[in-house]
Amino acid sequence: MKKPSNYNDKKALMEKLQAFALFQNEGLKVVKQTYPEYVEFVLEHKAKTYKQVKYELFPAMQEL
């Protein structure tokens, strides 16, 4: 059985990616309403493409 912390860590990575995709499609205002905890993450990566952010997050996910 997997550790619950691994699930929660993977969930957080996926939510970051979802927040970034939402930012690209709908804007920062919607991210602030939906994922306020990831606004800083989105702003740090706003100059990147979705693909770049995904490739940054997925290697971290493989380690979990």
Phi, psi and omega in degrees: 000138181284152177288140178300329181295327178296317178298315182295323178293316179295322179298317180296320178296318179293323178294323176298316180294321177295319179297320179294317178297319178297319177301314181294325183271325188240339179106170185293326181302317180290323177297318179299327179282322187269314182231066183299334181287346182248012180299316180297317177301314181298316181294326178293332185249013188297336180275356183263165175272165177302317182298318179297316180294318179300315180292333175287322183280322186295323174300325177294325180291326180295332181284344183281000000 
